[in-house]
Amino acid sequence: MPKFAFYCFIAIIFVILNAVSGDETYDIKYDNIDIDEILKSERLLTNYINCLMDEGPCTEDGRELKENLPDAIETDCSKCSDKQKNGSEKIMHYIIDNRPEDWEKLEAKYDQEGTYKMGYLNS
């Protein structure tokens, strides 16, 4: 099974976790965001990717995302809710299948060993 760290990467991007609450779980206040709407919006998806890649401006939630992302990756998303993990998987599959150039950039920065993509392609 692939590492959950990269699951968290995308979950955090689109669920927009803004803080760690008591160092046990990430904030769930954005868990009801419609992920399908984000995936349908090339502009929104591109803006978040550019923020994470330091290639564009970040919104307040984008800055918080960048702040929490290293911890999420390091801890294999141990602080993510089930909804965040499921959402991250959906988003990553979408980017791998539909925006491979963006996936390559994100992978180079956040998952240099390619752990998630190899697990996805093998499943």
PDB file of C-alpha atoms in Angstrom:
ATOM      1  CA  MET A   1       0.000   0.000   0.000  1.00  0.00           C
ATOM      2  CA  PRO A   2       1.379   3.446  -0.858  1.00  0.00           C
ATOM      3  CA  LYS A   3       2.435   5.868   1.821  1.00  0.00           C
ATOM      4  CA  PHE A   4      -0.349   7.967   3.275  1.00  0.00           C
ATOM      5  CA  ALA A   5       2.045  10.904   3.372  1.00  0.00           C
ATOM      6  CA  PHE A   6       1.317  11.846  -0.175  1.00  0.00           C
ATOM      7  CA  TYR A   7      -2.410  11.269   0.397  1.00  0.00           C
ATOM      8  CA  CYS A   8      -2.148  14.001   2.965  1.00  0.00           C
ATOM      9  CA  PHE A   9      -0.351  16.293   0.590  1.00  0.00           C
ATOM     10  CA  ILE A  10      -3.323  16.579  -1.701  1.00  0.00           C
ATOM     11  CA  ALA A  11      -5.875  16.359   1.103  1.00  0.00           C
ATOM     12  CA  ILE A  12      -4.297  19.348   2.690  1.00  0.00           C
ATOM     13  CA  ILE A  13      -4.219  21.231  -0.585  1.00  0.00           C
ATOM     14  CA  PHE A  14      -7.895  20.945  -1.281  1.00  0.00           C
ATOM     15  CA  VAL A  15      -9.340  20.442   2.138  1.00  0.00           C
ATOM     16  CA  ILE A  16      -7.243  23.466   3.132  1.00  0.00           C
ATOM     17  CA  LEU A  17      -6.254  22.471   6.607  1.00  0.00           C
ATOM     18  CA  ASN A  18      -5.384  25.568   8.521  1.00  0.00           C
ATOM     19  CA  ALA A  19      -3.975  24.339  11.808  1.00  0.00           C
ATOM     20  CA  VAL A  20      -3.053  21.403  13.941  1.00  0.00           C
ATOM     21  CA  SER A  21      -5.447  21.194  16.860  1.00  0.00           C
ATOM     22  CA  GLY A  22      -3.773  19.857  19.979  1.00  0.00           C
ATOM     23  CA  ASP A  23      -1.137  18.179  17.785  1.00  0.00           C
ATOM     24  CA  GLU A  24      -3.539  15.238  17.340  1.00  0.00           C
ATOM     25  CA  THR A  25      -5.543  16.042  14.215  1.00  0.00           C
ATOM     26  CA  TYR A  26      -5.693  18.695  11.551  1.00  0.00           C
ATOM     27  CA  ASP A  27      -8.560  21.152  11.649  1.00  0.00           C
ATOM     28  CA  ILE A  28     -11.654  19.689   9.974  1.00  0.00           C
ATOM     29  CA  LYS A  29     -13.474  22.962   9.338  1.00  0.00           C
ATOM     30  CA  TYR A  30     -12.916  22.615   5.580  1.00  0.00           C
ATOM     31  CA  ASP A  31     -13.886  18.942   5.320  1.00  0.00           C
ATOM     32  CA  ASN A  32     -17.167  19.796   3.589  1.00  0.00           C
ATOM     33  CA  ILE A  33     -15.542  21.484   0.615  1.00  0.00           C
ATOM     34  CA  ASP A  34     -16.826  20.097  -2.689  1.00  0.00           C
ATOM     35  CA  ILE A  35     -13.705  18.474  -4.128  1.00  0.00           C
ATOM     36  CA  ASP A  36     -15.433  17.805  -7.446  1.00  0.00           C
ATOM     37  CA  GLU A  37     -15.981  21.538  -7.913  1.00  0.00           C
ATOM     38  CA  ILE A  38     -12.297  22.214  -7.330  1.00  0.00           C
ATOM     39  CA  LEU A  39     -11.314  19.527  -9.822  1.00  0.00           C
ATOM     40  CA  LYS A  40     -13.663  21.065 -12.401  1.00  0.00           C
ATOM     41  CA  SER A  41     -12.037  24.482 -11.969  1.00  0.00           C
ATOM     42  CA  GLU A  42      -8.730  24.626 -13.780  1.00  0.00           C
ATOM     43  CA  ARG A  43      -8.126  28.076 -12.319  1.00  0.00           C
ATOM     44  CA  LEU A  44      -8.545  26.975  -8.684  1.00  0.00           C
ATOM     45  CA  LEU A  45      -6.484  23.840  -9.104  1.00  0.00           C
ATOM     46  CA  THR A  46      -3.719  25.732 -10.895  1.00  0.00           C
ATOM     47  CA  ASN A  47      -3.642  28.469  -8.249  1.00  0.00           C
ATOM     48  CA  TYR A  48      -3.142  25.972  -5.431  1.00  0.00           C
ATOM     49  CA  ILE A  49      -0.468  24.099  -7.340  1.00  0.00           C
ATOM     50  CA  ASN A  50       1.344  27.354  -8.150  1.00  0.00           C
ATOM     51  CA  CYS A  51       1.191  28.379  -4.494  1.00  0.00           C
ATOM     52  CA  LEU A  52       2.706  25.094  -3.358  1.00  0.00           C
ATOM     53  CA  MET A  53       5.412  25.313  -5.996  1.00  0.00           C
ATOM     54  CA  ASP A  54       6.291  28.932  -5.073  1.00  0.00           C
ATOM     55  CA  GLU A  55       5.286  29.935  -8.599  1.00  0.00           C
ATOM     56  CA  GLY A  56       2.391  32.196  -7.688  1.00  0.00           C
ATOM     57  CA  PRO A  57       0.722  34.044  -4.860  1.00  0.00           C
ATOM     58  CA  CYS A  58      -0.902  32.181  -1.992  1.00  0.00           C
ATOM     59  CA  THR A  59      -4.163  32.894  -0.292  1.00  0.00           C
ATOM     60  CA  GLU A  60      -4.248  32.808   3.494  1.00  0.00           C
ATOM     61  CA  ASP A  61      -5.351  29.182   3.433  1.00  0.00           C
ATOM     62  CA  GLY A  62      -2.680  28.406   0.846  1.00  0.00           C
ATOM     63  CA  ARG A  63      -0.002  29.761   3.176  1.00  0.00           C
ATOM     64  CA  GLU A  64      -1.347  27.630   6.018  1.00  0.00           C
ATOM     65  CA  LEU A  65      -1.374  24.647   3.698  1.00  0.00           C
ATOM     66  CA  LYS A  66       2.305  25.129   2.914  1.00  0.00           C
ATOM     67  CA  GLU A  67       3.016  25.429   6.617  1.00  0.00           C
ATOM     68  CA  ASN A  68       1.259  22.143   7.518  1.00  0.00           C
ATOM     69  CA  LEU A  69       2.298  20.132   4.489  1.00  0.00           C
ATOM     70  CA  PRO A  70       5.768  19.058   5.679  1.00  0.00           C
ATOM     71  CA  ASP A  71       4.312  17.648   8.899  1.00  0.00           C
ATOM     72  CA  ALA A  72       1.589  15.786   7.009  1.00  0.00           C
ATOM     73  CA  ILE A  73       4.136  14.213   4.699  1.00  0.00           C
ATOM     74  CA  GLU A  74       6.529  13.363   7.525  1.00  0.00           C
ATOM     75  CA  THR A  75       3.825  11.693   9.630  1.00  0.00           C
ATOM     76  CA  ASP A  76       2.163   9.769   6.779  1.00  0.00           C
ATOM     77  CA  CYS A  77      -0.997  11.800   7.295  1.00  0.00           C
ATOM     78  CA  SER A  78      -1.474  10.441  10.789  1.00  0.00           C
ATOM     79  CA  LYS A  79      -3.291  13.648  11.744  1.00  0.00           C
ATOM     80  CA  CYS A  80      -5.716  13.511   8.782  1.00  0.00           C
ATOM     81  CA  SER A  81      -9.361  12.581   9.161  1.00  0.00           C
ATOM     82  CA  ASP A  82     -10.774   9.722   7.078  1.00  0.00           C
ATOM     83  CA  LYS A  83     -12.566  12.271   4.905  1.00  0.00           C
ATOM     84  CA  GLN A  84      -9.285  14.099   4.277  1.00  0.00           C
ATOM     85  CA  LYS A  85      -7.533  10.848   3.344  1.00  0.00           C
ATOM     86  CA  ASN A  86     -10.331   9.855   0.936  1.00  0.00           C
ATOM     87  CA  GLY A  87     -10.405  13.293  -0.638  1.00  0.00           C
ATOM     88  CA  SER A  88      -6.663  13.339  -1.096  1.00  0.00           C
ATOM     89  CA  GLU A  89      -6.745  10.015  -2.912  1.00  0.00           C
ATOM     90  CA  LYS A  90      -9.395  11.294  -5.322  1.00  0.00           C
ATOM     91  CA  ILE A  91      -7.446  14.462  -6.029  1.00  0.00           C
ATOM     92  CA  MET A  92      -4.136  12.694  -6.553  1.00  0.00           C
ATOM     93  CA  HIS A  93      -5.674  10.222  -8.963  1.00  0.00           C
ATOM     94  CA  TYR A  94      -7.169  13.131 -10.895  1.00  0.00           C
ATOM     95  CA  ILE A  95      -3.861  15.002 -11.140  1.00  0.00           C
ATOM     96  CA  ILE A  96      -1.892  11.888 -12.115  1.00  0.00           C
ATOM     97  CA  ASP A  97      -4.420  10.983 -14.814  1.00  0.00           C
ATOM     98  CA  ASN A  98      -5.283  14.451 -16.105  1.00  0.00           C
ATOM     99  CA  ARG A  99      -2.403  16.794 -15.312  1.00  0.00           C
ATOM    100  CA  PRO A 100       0.759  14.683 -15.409  1.00  0.00           C
ATOM    101  CA  GLU A 101       3.069  17.687 -15.835  1.00  0.00           C
ATOM    102  CA  ASP A 102       1.767  19.205 -12.630  1.00  0.00           C
ATOM    103  CA  TRP A 103       2.069  15.858 -10.873  1.00  0.00           C
ATOM    104  CA  GLU A 104       5.719  15.597 -11.911  1.00  0.00           C
ATOM    105  CA  LYS A 105       6.473  19.036 -10.435  1.00  0.00           C
ATOM    106  CA  LEU A 106       4.676  18.282  -7.182  1.00  0.00           C
ATOM    107  CA  GLU A 107       6.252  14.861  -6.940  1.00  0.00           C
ATOM    108  CA  ALA A 108       9.738  16.291  -7.484  1.00  0.00           C
ATOM    109  CA  LYS A 109       9.224  18.709  -4.631  1.00  0.00           C
ATOM    110  CA  TYR A 110       7.228  16.604  -2.159  1.00  0.00           C
ATOM    111  CA  ASP A 111       7.660  12.891  -3.004  1.00  0.00           C
ATOM    112  CA  GLN A 112      11.051  12.552  -4.656  1.00  0.00           C
ATOM    113  CA  GLU A 113      11.032   8.759  -4.420  1.00  0.00           C
ATOM    114  CA  GLY A 114       7.745   8.554  -6.361  1.00  0.00           C
ATOM    115  CA  THR A 115       6.216   6.336  -3.702  1.00  0.00           C
ATOM    116  CA  TYR A 116       2.615   7.346  -4.232  1.00  0.00           C
ATOM    117  CA  LYS A 117       2.550   7.177  -8.030  1.00  0.00           C
ATOM    118  CA  MET A 118       4.206   3.745  -8.076  1.00  0.00           C
ATOM    119  CA  GLY A 119       1.625   2.430  -5.619  1.00  0.00           C
ATOM    120  CA  TYR A 120      -1.208   3.942  -7.632  1.00  0.00           C
ATOM    121  CA  LEU A 121       0.001   2.520 -10.935  1.00  0.00           C
ATOM    122  CA  ASN A 122       0.502  -0.911  -9.356  1.00  0.00           C
ATOM    123  CA  SER A 123      -3.019  -1.021  -7.918  1.00  0.00           C
TER     124      SER A 123
END
